Amino acid sequence: MGKANRVTEVGHMALSCKGGDERTKAVYSPIGTLTSSPSLYALPLPTLPFELIEEILSRLPVKLLLQLRCSCKSWNSLISDPKFAKKHLSLSTTHNVHCITYSNKYIIIESYPLDTITATNIAQSYLPFSHSAYFLGSCDGILCLAAADDSNSIIVRLWNPSIRKDKELPLLQEPKKQKHVMRMYGFGYDPVGDNYKVVVFLRLIDSNISNFVDKYKVKVHTLGTSSWENISNFPLVFPLKKLGQFVSGTINWLASKDQSRSQCFVAALDLGSGSYQEVLLPDDGEVHAYPLVLTVLRDCLCIFSGDDVWVMKEYGNKESWTKLFTISYMQDPYRPSYDVFKAVYIFEDYLVRQVSQSFGQQKFIFYNRRNDTSRLFVSVDTPEVCIESLISPCF
């Protein structure tokens, strides 16, 4: 039994708050409930060092931790501490799949555990939103959602479904003289400033000209501030996908320098310095021959080229691209045949792939590589996979 398992097992034994009043002590039973019966006050409860209690609690699920905050003041103080939230995040391994729908000025977030075969809904959250929303990404347990209102402004909201906390960011006003606006988005953590940032790339299309014009703006919002800042050194690029991928303190978009998209590369924005760089794809002729998908695997950039999976083991080093494996063909049981797969997410043992899109609905297969099982989900929007955490967006 590993150290983490041994420590967690201790958490299912009797615990008490060190130095607290006898009446505040609680017993944590093996079935995961707190008991506070007066008959237990007389029992000789063991008192563990607070350091060990912290180690135990940092390995427990978020839902249980939120319940344990009521056990005593010292536990509430510990679990509410941002430093403890970061420690818990570093040890968290639970990933949930979040699907969103829009109804009656609310977005409904349905959450499912990624590591189970059955599609059991573990949570359903209602969040006020005046318009239909879509995911911009996730980072450290926080979902980033956005919508455009009637005045052509972008509404962005950060939401941690594990702790049910959200924050609406300042409105991002778009130019009203433009008929169309092409957007790129990104959301991630700035390790230099120890904060979270949202990036919006606006490429403007003149209302009187059919072709694109070189008008664009890159806006960045830092959580806790009251405005959006401009980034001036980001060049005009043509994204293959609107959503950027966060890795190593950077937001990365699969892009091209012209509309032909003949030569693709990764356009990267460093959240700490605001600098721009280009990350080249592997030197392999077949990489450019398939529809490409950019994602993250094991905290590394990852490219899907058809069914081939490439990973950049050292960020920014072109020579570190390595072909990991080829994904086996998976048949959609609800459709006789199809030709194109689209990878969405990949983890150590789990893969999320889109298999079809029709009538406003998308079908996704969640594939478990450990036991070679898969299950189907249907969503009106691309689902977002997010780690469970205590990190609050309310800075």
GROMACS .gro file of C-alpha atoms in nm:
model
  395
    1MET     CA    1   0.000   0.000   0.000
    2GLY     CA    2   0.139   0.338  -0.102
    3LYS     CA    3   0.197   0.630   0.130
    4ALA     CA    4  -0.103   0.822  -0.007
    5ASN     CA    5  -0.332   0.524   0.046
    6ARG     CA    6  -0.200   0.467   0.399
    7VAL     CA    7  -0.254   0.830   0.493
    8THR     CA    8  -0.603   0.832   0.341
    9GLU     CA    9  -0.688   0.514   0.532
   10VAL     CA   10  -0.591   0.688   0.854
   11GLY     CA   11  -0.845   0.955   0.758
   12HIS     CA   12  -1.118   0.696   0.783
   13MET     CA   13  -1.031   0.635   1.148
   14ALA     CA   14  -1.111   0.854   1.446
   15LEU     CA   15  -0.980   1.211   1.411
   16SER     CA   16  -1.001   1.508   1.638
   17CYS     CA   17  -0.907   1.873   1.632
   18LYS     CA   18  -0.583   1.917   1.818
   19GLY     CA   19  -0.622   2.154   2.109
   20GLY     CA   20  -0.999   2.196   2.062
   21ASP     CA   21  -1.273   2.167   2.316
   22GLU     CA   22  -1.384   1.811   2.383
   23ARG     CA   23  -1.736   1.896   2.267
   24THR     CA   24  -1.606   2.012   1.927
   25LYS     CA   25  -1.435   1.682   1.853
   26ALA     CA   26  -1.592   1.472   1.581
   27VAL     CA   27  -1.556   1.113   1.474
   28TYR     CA   28  -1.509   1.044   1.107
   29SER     CA   29  -1.661   0.704   1.040
   30PRO     CA   30  -1.541   0.457   0.773
   31ILE     CA   31  -1.857   0.517   0.572
   32GLY     CA   32  -1.769   0.883   0.530
   33THR     CA   33  -2.003   1.060   0.772
   34LEU     CA   34  -1.947   1.281   1.072
   35THR     CA   35  -2.113   1.183   1.398
   36SER     CA   36  -2.158   1.416   1.691
   37SER     CA   37  -2.366   1.210   1.929
   38PRO     CA   38  -2.323   1.317   2.296
   39SER     CA   39  -2.254   0.954   2.382
   40LEU     CA   40  -1.927   0.977   2.190
   41TYR     CA   41  -1.789   1.272   2.386
   42ALA     CA   42  -1.672   1.043   2.665
   43LEU     CA   43  -1.481   0.813   2.430
   44PRO     CA   44  -1.100   0.843   2.442
   45LEU     CA   45  -1.050   0.990   2.094
   46PRO     CA   46  -0.693   0.985   1.958
   47THR     CA   47  -0.539   1.320   1.886
   48LEU     CA   48  -0.323   1.331   1.574
   49PRO     CA   49  -0.056   1.592   1.500
   50PHE     CA   50  -0.205   1.876   1.298
   51GLU     CA   51   0.056   1.820   1.025
   52LEU     CA   52  -0.072   1.465   0.977
   53ILE     CA   53  -0.431   1.586   0.973
   54GLU     CA   54  -0.337   1.827   0.694
   55GLU     CA   55  -0.180   1.543   0.496
   56ILE     CA   56  -0.496   1.334   0.538
   57LEU     CA   57  -0.735   1.612   0.445
   58SER     CA   58  -0.536   1.717   0.139
   59ARG     CA   59  -0.608   1.375  -0.014
   60LEU     CA   60  -0.984   1.376   0.038
   61PRO     CA   61  -1.251   1.465  -0.222
   62VAL     CA   62  -1.373   1.823  -0.238
   63LYS     CA   63  -1.731   1.736  -0.149
   64LEU     CA   64  -1.620   1.571   0.175
   65LEU     CA   65  -1.382   1.857   0.259
   66LEU     CA   66  -1.666   2.107   0.231
   67GLN     CA   67  -1.859   1.900   0.486
   68LEU     CA   68  -1.559   1.870   0.717
   69ARG     CA   69  -1.522   2.248   0.739
   70CYS     CA   70  -1.815   2.239   0.981
   71SER     CA   71  -1.643   1.999   1.220
   72CYS     CA   72  -1.430   2.259   1.401
   73LYS     CA   73  -1.273   2.601   1.360
   74SER     CA   74  -0.920   2.477   1.296
   75TRP     CA   75  -1.033   2.248   1.013
   76ASN     CA   76  -1.246   2.521   0.861
   77SER     CA   77  -0.950   2.758   0.872
   78LEU     CA   78  -0.720   2.498   0.715
   79ILE     CA   79  -0.955   2.391   0.435
   80SER     CA   80  -1.038   2.756   0.354
   81ASP     CA   81  -0.669   2.852   0.329
   82PRO     CA   82  -0.556   2.921  -0.033
   83LYS     CA   83  -0.225   2.747   0.044
   84PHE     CA   84  -0.413   2.432   0.139
   85ALA     CA   85  -0.618   2.463  -0.183
   86LYS     CA   86  -0.294   2.461  -0.385
   87LYS     CA   87  -0.163   2.160  -0.195
   88HIS     CA   88  -0.491   1.976  -0.249
   89LEU     CA   89  -0.475   2.063  -0.620
   90SER     CA   90  -0.125   1.915  -0.649
   91LEU     CA   91  -0.256   1.585  -0.512
   92SER     CA   92  -0.594   1.579  -0.686
   93THR     CA   93  -0.645   1.309  -0.948
   94THR     CA   94  -1.022   1.328  -1.000
   95HIS     CA   95  -1.135   1.460  -1.337
   96ASN     CA   96  -1.496   1.538  -1.421
   97VAL     CA   97  -1.660   1.594  -1.757
   98HIS     CA   98  -1.881   1.903  -1.773
   99CYS     CA   99  -2.150   1.947  -2.038
  100ILE     CA  100  -2.349   2.270  -2.069
  101THR     CA  101  -2.696   2.353  -2.196
  102TYR     CA  102  -2.884   2.684  -2.194
  103SER     CA  103  -3.242   2.730  -2.074
  104ASN     CA  104  -3.445   3.022  -1.937
  105LYS     CA  105  -3.146   3.255  -1.889
  106TYR     CA  106  -2.952   2.985  -1.701
  107ILE     CA  107  -2.670   2.764  -1.811
  108ILE     CA  108  -2.702   2.412  -1.679
  109ILE     CA  109  -2.374   2.234  -1.610
  110GLU     CA  110  -2.401   1.857  -1.583
  111SER     CA  111  -2.093   1.690  -1.436
  112TYR     CA  112  -1.985   1.329  -1.478
  113PRO     CA  113  -1.688   1.140  -1.335
  114LEU     CA  114  -1.438   1.053  -1.607
  115ASP     CA  115  -1.315   0.733  -1.446
  116THR     CA  116  -1.644   0.543  -1.441
  117ILE     CA  117  -1.809   0.340  -1.713
  118THR     CA  118  -2.165   0.439  -1.630
  119ALA     CA  119  -2.283   0.789  -1.716
  120THR     CA  120  -2.385   0.877  -1.363
  121ASN     CA  121  -2.452   1.245  -1.311
  122ILE     CA  122  -2.266   1.365  -1.000
  123ALA     CA  123  -2.376   1.729  -1.007
  124GLN     CA  124  -2.607   1.969  -1.185
  125SER     CA  125  -2.541   2.339  -1.148
  126TYR     CA  126  -2.755   2.635  -1.254
  127LEU     CA  127  -2.570   2.957  -1.330
  128PRO     CA  128  -2.747   3.280  -1.434
  129PHE     CA  129  -2.644   3.375  -1.788
  130SER     CA  130  -2.844   3.607  -2.014
  131HIS     CA  131  -2.726   3.437  -2.334
  132SER     CA  132  -2.622   3.093  -2.454
  133ALA     CA  133  -2.271   3.025  -2.325
  134TYR     CA  134  -1.974   2.821  -2.442
  135PHE     CA  135  -1.652   2.696  -2.285
  136LEU     CA  136  -1.327   2.888  -2.325
  137GLY     CA  137  -1.129   2.625  -2.138
  138SER     CA  138  -1.040   2.514  -1.788
  139CYS     CA  139  -0.744   2.542  -1.554
  140ASP     CA  140  -0.690   2.410  -1.199
  141GLY     CA  141  -1.056   2.319  -1.155
  142ILE     CA  142  -1.192   2.652  -1.283
  143LEU     CA  143  -1.411   2.660  -1.593
  144CYS     CA  144  -1.405   2.968  -1.814
  145LEU     CA  145  -1.734   3.041  -1.994
  146ALA     CA  146  -1.836   3.321  -2.228
  147ALA     CA  147  -2.132   3.460  -2.418
  148ALA     CA  148  -2.198   3.758  -2.645
  149ASP     CA  149  -2.485   3.986  -2.546
  150ASP     CA  150  -2.717   4.195  -2.765
  151SER     CA  151  -2.480   4.493  -2.760
  152ASN     CA  152  -2.198   4.278  -2.908
  153SER     CA  153  -2.010   4.269  -2.578
  154ILE     CA  154  -1.841   3.955  -2.450
  155ILE     CA  155  -1.946   3.832  -2.107
  156VAL     CA  156  -1.689   3.607  -1.940
  157ARG     CA  157  -1.751   3.415  -1.619
  158LEU     CA  158  -1.519   3.189  -1.418
  159TRP     CA  159  -1.683   2.901  -1.234
  160ASN     CA  160  -1.554   2.623  -1.009
  161PRO     CA  161  -1.833   2.361  -1.008
  162SER     CA  162  -1.666   2.162  -0.728
  163ILE     CA  163  -1.714   2.444  -0.475
  164ARG     CA  164  -2.000   2.623  -0.657
  165LYS     CA  165  -1.825   2.961  -0.673
  166ASP     CA  166  -1.821   3.193  -0.972
  167LYS     CA  167  -1.706   3.539  -1.075
  168GLU     CA  168  -1.815   3.754  -1.367
  169LEU     CA  169  -1.535   3.952  -1.531
  170PRO     CA  170  -1.564   4.309  -1.663
  171LEU     CA  171  -1.747   4.335  -1.995
  172LEU     CA  172  -1.528   4.324  -2.304
  173GLN     CA  173  -1.666   4.574  -2.553
  174GLU     CA  174  -1.624   4.495  -2.922
  175PRO     CA  175  -1.604   4.760  -3.197
  176LYS     CA  176  -1.959   4.841  -3.308
  177LYS     CA  177  -1.866   4.948  -3.661
  178GLN     CA  178  -1.760   4.598  -3.758
  179LYS     CA  179  -2.018   4.348  -3.882
  180HIS     CA  180  -1.821   4.036  -3.800
  181VAL     CA  181  -1.556   3.950  -3.545
  182MET     CA  182  -1.344   3.635  -3.550
  183ARG     CA  183  -1.225   3.539  -3.203
  184MET     CA  184  -0.957   3.328  -3.037
  185TYR     CA  185  -0.971   3.252  -2.666
  186GLY     CA  186  -0.746   3.123  -2.394
  187PHE     CA  187  -0.752   3.074  -2.018
  188GLY     CA  188  -0.465   2.975  -1.792
  189TYR     CA  189  -0.245   3.035  -1.490
  190ASP     CA  190   0.038   3.288  -1.480
  191PRO     CA  191   0.308   3.137  -1.255
  192VAL     CA  192   0.503   3.466  -1.250
  193GLY     CA  193   0.215   3.675  -1.117
  194ASP     CA  194   0.053   3.381  -0.933
  195ASN     CA  195  -0.281   3.458  -1.094
  196TYR     CA  196  -0.524   3.348  -1.364
  197LYS     CA  197  -0.568   3.523  -1.698
  198VAL     CA  198  -0.822   3.522  -1.980
  199VAL     CA  199  -0.705   3.604  -2.333
  200VAL     CA  200  -0.931   3.717  -2.619
  201PHE     CA  201  -0.794   3.768  -2.971
  202LEU     CA  202  -1.029   3.978  -3.189
  203ARG     CA  203  -0.978   3.973  -3.565
  204LEU     CA  204  -1.202   4.237  -3.725
  205ILE     CA  205  -1.375   4.207  -4.063
  206ASP     CA  206  -1.473   4.532  -4.231
  207SER     CA  207  -1.846   4.550  -4.299
  208ASN     CA  208  -1.790   4.688  -4.652
  209ILE     CA  209  -1.517   4.452  -4.763
  210SER     CA  210  -1.557   4.082  -4.832
  211ASN     CA  211  -1.193   4.001  -4.755
  212PHE     CA  212  -1.022   4.002  -4.419
  213VAL     CA  213  -0.832   4.314  -4.321
  214ASP     CA  214  -0.535   4.339  -4.091
  215LYS     CA  215  -0.725   4.474  -3.794
  216TYR     CA  216  -0.696   4.281  -3.475
  217LYS     CA  217  -0.665   4.325  -3.102
  218VAL     CA  218  -0.540   4.098  -2.827
  219LYS     CA  219  -0.701   4.159  -2.487
  220VAL     CA  220  -0.592   4.008  -2.155
  221HIS     CA  221  -0.775   4.020  -1.823
  222THR     CA  222  -0.596   3.937  -1.498
  223LEU     CA  223  -0.825   3.797  -1.231
  224GLY     CA  224  -0.879   4.051  -0.954
  225THR     CA  225  -0.838   4.357  -1.176
  226SER     CA  226  -1.116   4.573  -1.319
  227SER     CA  227  -1.015   4.604  -1.685
  228TRP     CA  228  -0.880   4.437  -1.999
  229GLU     CA  229  -0.527   4.520  -2.114
  230ASN     CA  230  -0.392   4.531  -2.470
  231ILE     CA  231  -0.106   4.314  -2.595
  232SER     CA  232   0.062   4.482  -2.890
  233ASN     CA  233   0.328   4.234  -3.004
  234PHE     CA  234   0.100   3.946  -3.105
  235PRO     CA  235   0.098   3.913  -3.488
  236LEU     CA  236  -0.202   3.841  -3.708
  237VAL     CA  237  -0.256   3.465  -3.736
  238PHE     CA  238  -0.528   3.243  -3.879
  239PRO     CA  239  -0.636   2.994  -3.614
  240LEU     CA  240  -0.748   2.640  -3.696
  241LYS     CA  241  -0.938   2.630  -3.368
  242LYS     CA  242  -1.062   2.920  -3.158
  243LEU     CA  243  -0.973   2.774  -2.819
  244GLY     CA  244  -0.614   2.782  -2.698
  245GLN     CA  245  -0.446   2.517  -2.483
  246PHE     CA  246  -0.272   2.608  -2.157
  247VAL     CA  247   0.064   2.450  -2.076
  248SER     CA  248   0.385   2.568  -1.905
  249GLY     CA  249   0.251   2.918  -1.836
  250THR     CA  250   0.153   2.974  -2.201
  251ILE     CA  251  -0.163   2.973  -2.412
  252ASN     CA  252  -0.118   2.788  -2.742
  253TRP     CA  253  -0.325   2.799  -3.061
  254LEU     CA  254  -0.288   2.582  -3.369
  255ALA     CA  255  -0.262   2.841  -3.645
  256SER     CA  256  -0.140   2.938  -3.991
  257LYS     CA  257   0.003   3.259  -4.133
  258ASP     CA  258  -0.244   3.270  -4.423
  259GLN     CA  259  -0.594   3.156  -4.503
  260SER     CA  260  -0.473   2.858  -4.709
  261ARG     CA  261  -0.356   2.690  -4.386
  262SER     CA  262  -0.093   2.502  -4.583
  263GLN     CA  263   0.175   2.536  -4.315
  264CYS     CA  264   0.059   2.506  -3.958
  265PHE     CA  265   0.240   2.596  -3.637
  266VAL     CA  266   0.162   2.671  -3.274
  267ALA     CA  267   0.116   3.039  -3.186
  268ALA     CA  268   0.204   3.080  -2.818
  269LEU     CA  269   0.148   3.363  -2.572
  270ASP     CA  270   0.350   3.369  -2.250
  271LEU     CA  271   0.110   3.476  -1.974
  272GLY     CA  272   0.390   3.599  -1.750
  273SER     CA  273   0.584   3.821  -1.991
  274GLY     CA  274   0.320   3.878  -2.258
  275SER     CA  275   0.573   3.770  -2.523
  276TYR     CA  276   0.487   3.580  -2.841
  277GLN     CA  277   0.665   3.283  -2.994
  278GLU     CA  278   0.607   3.022  -3.264
  279VAL     CA  279   0.636   2.654  -3.180
  280LEU     CA  280   0.702   2.432  -3.482
  281LEU     CA  281   0.529   2.100  -3.542
  282PRO     CA  282   0.719   1.769  -3.583
  283ASP     CA  283   0.928   1.719  -3.897
  284ASP     CA  284   0.702   1.451  -4.034
  285GLY     CA  285   0.532   1.474  -4.372
  286GLU     CA  286   0.219   1.300  -4.249
  287VAL     CA  287   0.156   1.547  -3.966
  288HIS     CA  288   0.030   1.814  -4.209
  289ALA     CA  289  -0.173   1.565  -4.414
  290TYR     CA  290  -0.453   1.514  -4.159
  291PRO     CA  291  -0.688   1.740  -3.966
  292LEU     CA  292  -0.485   1.841  -3.664
  293VAL     CA  293  -0.598   1.883  -3.303
  294LEU     CA  294  -0.390   2.052  -3.035
  295THR     CA  295  -0.433   1.941  -2.675
  296VAL     CA  296  -0.231   1.869  -2.358
  297LEU     CA  297  -0.102   1.539  -2.222
  298ARG     CA  298   0.097   1.501  -1.899
  299ASP     CA  299   0.152   1.878  -1.886
  300CYS     CA  300   0.301   1.870  -2.236
  301LEU     CA  301   0.177   1.997  -2.572
  302CYS     CA  302   0.013   1.717  -2.765
  303ILE     CA  303  -0.082   1.693  -3.134
  304PHE     CA  304  -0.336   1.457  -3.286
  305SER     CA  305  -0.263   1.391  -3.651
  306GLY     CA  306  -0.536   1.158  -3.765
  307ASP     CA  307  -0.510   0.871  -3.517
  308ASP     CA  308  -0.143   0.940  -3.436
  309VAL     CA  309  -0.057   1.107  -3.105
  310TRP     CA  310   0.255   1.324  -3.075
  311VAL     CA  311   0.381   1.487  -2.756
  312MET     CA  312   0.639   1.765  -2.705
  313LYS     CA  313   0.834   1.645  -2.403
  314GLU     CA  314   1.024   1.973  -2.363
  315TYR     CA  315   0.813   2.279  -2.428
  316GLY     CA  316   0.944   2.494  -2.713
  317ASN     CA  317   1.201   2.236  -2.826
  318LYS     CA  318   1.101   2.113  -3.171
  319GLU     CA  319   1.338   1.818  -3.146
  320SER     CA  320   1.151   1.684  -2.843
  321TRP     CA  321   0.839   1.591  -3.042
  322THR     CA  322   0.781   1.219  -2.993
  323LYS     CA  323   0.519   0.993  -3.149
  324LEU     CA  324   0.357   0.809  -2.859
  325PHE     CA  325   0.101   0.576  -3.015
  326THR     CA  326  -0.175   0.532  -3.269
  327ILE     CA  327  -0.532   0.522  -3.140
  328SER     CA  328  -0.730   0.211  -3.225
  329TYR     CA  329  -1.048   0.247  -3.429
  330MET     CA  330  -1.367   0.273  -3.221
  331GLN     CA  331  -1.708   0.218  -3.377
  332ASP     CA  332  -1.999   0.437  -3.271
  333PRO     CA  333  -2.275   0.191  -3.170
  334TYR     CA  334  -2.538   0.453  -3.256
  335ARG     CA  335  -2.423   0.505  -3.611
  336PRO     CA  336  -2.341   0.245  -3.881
  337SER     CA  337  -2.017   0.406  -3.996
  338TYR     CA  338  -1.820   0.729  -4.008
  339ASP     CA  339  -1.486   0.841  -4.140
  340VAL     CA  340  -1.359   1.125  -3.921
  341PHE     CA  341  -1.270   1.124  -3.553
  342LYS     CA  342  -1.179   1.438  -3.363
  343ALA     CA  343  -0.978   1.414  -3.045
  344VAL     CA  344  -1.088   1.645  -2.766
  345TYR     CA  345  -0.894   1.542  -2.454
  346ILE     CA  346  -0.639   1.282  -2.361
  347PHE     CA  347  -0.515   1.169  -2.020
  348GLU     CA  348  -0.293   0.888  -1.895
  349ASP     CA  349  -0.573   0.632  -1.928
  350TYR     CA  350  -0.867   0.822  -2.075
  351LEU     CA  351  -0.945   0.965  -2.415
  352VAL     CA  352  -1.235   1.188  -2.519
  353ARG     CA  353  -1.317   1.196  -2.890
  354GLN     CA  354  -1.592   1.356  -3.093
  355VAL     CA  355  -1.753   1.112  -3.334
  356SER     CA  356  -2.040   1.303  -3.494
  357GLN     CA  357  -2.224   1.633  -3.509
  358SER     CA  358  -2.579   1.690  -3.634
  359PHE     CA  359  -2.893   1.892  -3.554
  360GLY     CA  360  -2.718   2.102  -3.291
  361GLN     CA  361  -2.595   1.798  -3.095
  362GLN     CA  362  -2.251   1.642  -3.073
  363LYS     CA  363  -2.166   1.283  -2.984
  364PHE     CA  364  -1.853   1.206  -2.784
  365ILE     CA  365  -1.690   0.879  -2.691
  366PHE     CA  366  -1.506   0.855  -2.358
  367TYR     CA  367  -1.257   0.574  -2.398
  368ASN     CA  368  -1.082   0.401  -2.106
  369ARG     CA  369  -0.751   0.261  -2.228
  370ARG     CA  370  -0.695   0.059  -1.911
  371ASN     CA  371  -0.989  -0.176  -1.959
  372ASP     CA  372  -1.067  -0.102  -2.327
  373THR     CA  373  -1.418   0.023  -2.254
  374SER     CA  374  -1.602   0.323  -2.393
  375ARG     CA  375  -1.925   0.513  -2.337
  376LEU     CA  376  -2.117   0.767  -2.537
  377PHE     CA  377  -2.223   1.119  -2.434
  378VAL     CA  378  -2.442   1.365  -2.623
  379SER     CA  379  -2.398   1.739  -2.568
  380VAL     CA  380  -2.500   2.059  -2.745
  381ASP     CA  381  -2.151   2.195  -2.682
  382THR     CA  382  -1.803   2.047  -2.665
  383PRO     CA  383  -1.765   1.907  -2.312
  384GLU     CA  384  -1.489   2.037  -2.087
  385VAL     CA  385  -1.278   1.806  -1.874
  386CYS     CA  386  -1.172   1.967  -1.548
  387ILE     CA  387  -0.977   1.850  -1.244
  388GLU     CA  388  -1.149   1.867  -0.906
  389SER     CA  389  -1.012   2.145  -0.685
  390LEU     CA  390  -1.073   2.394  -0.403
  391ILE     CA  391  -0.933   2.686  -0.605
  392SER     CA  392  -1.169   2.983  -0.592
  393PRO     CA  393  -1.214   3.223  -0.886
  394CYS     CA  394  -1.324   3.497  -0.643
  395PHE     CA  395  -0.990   3.678  -0.600
   0.00000   0.00000   0.00000
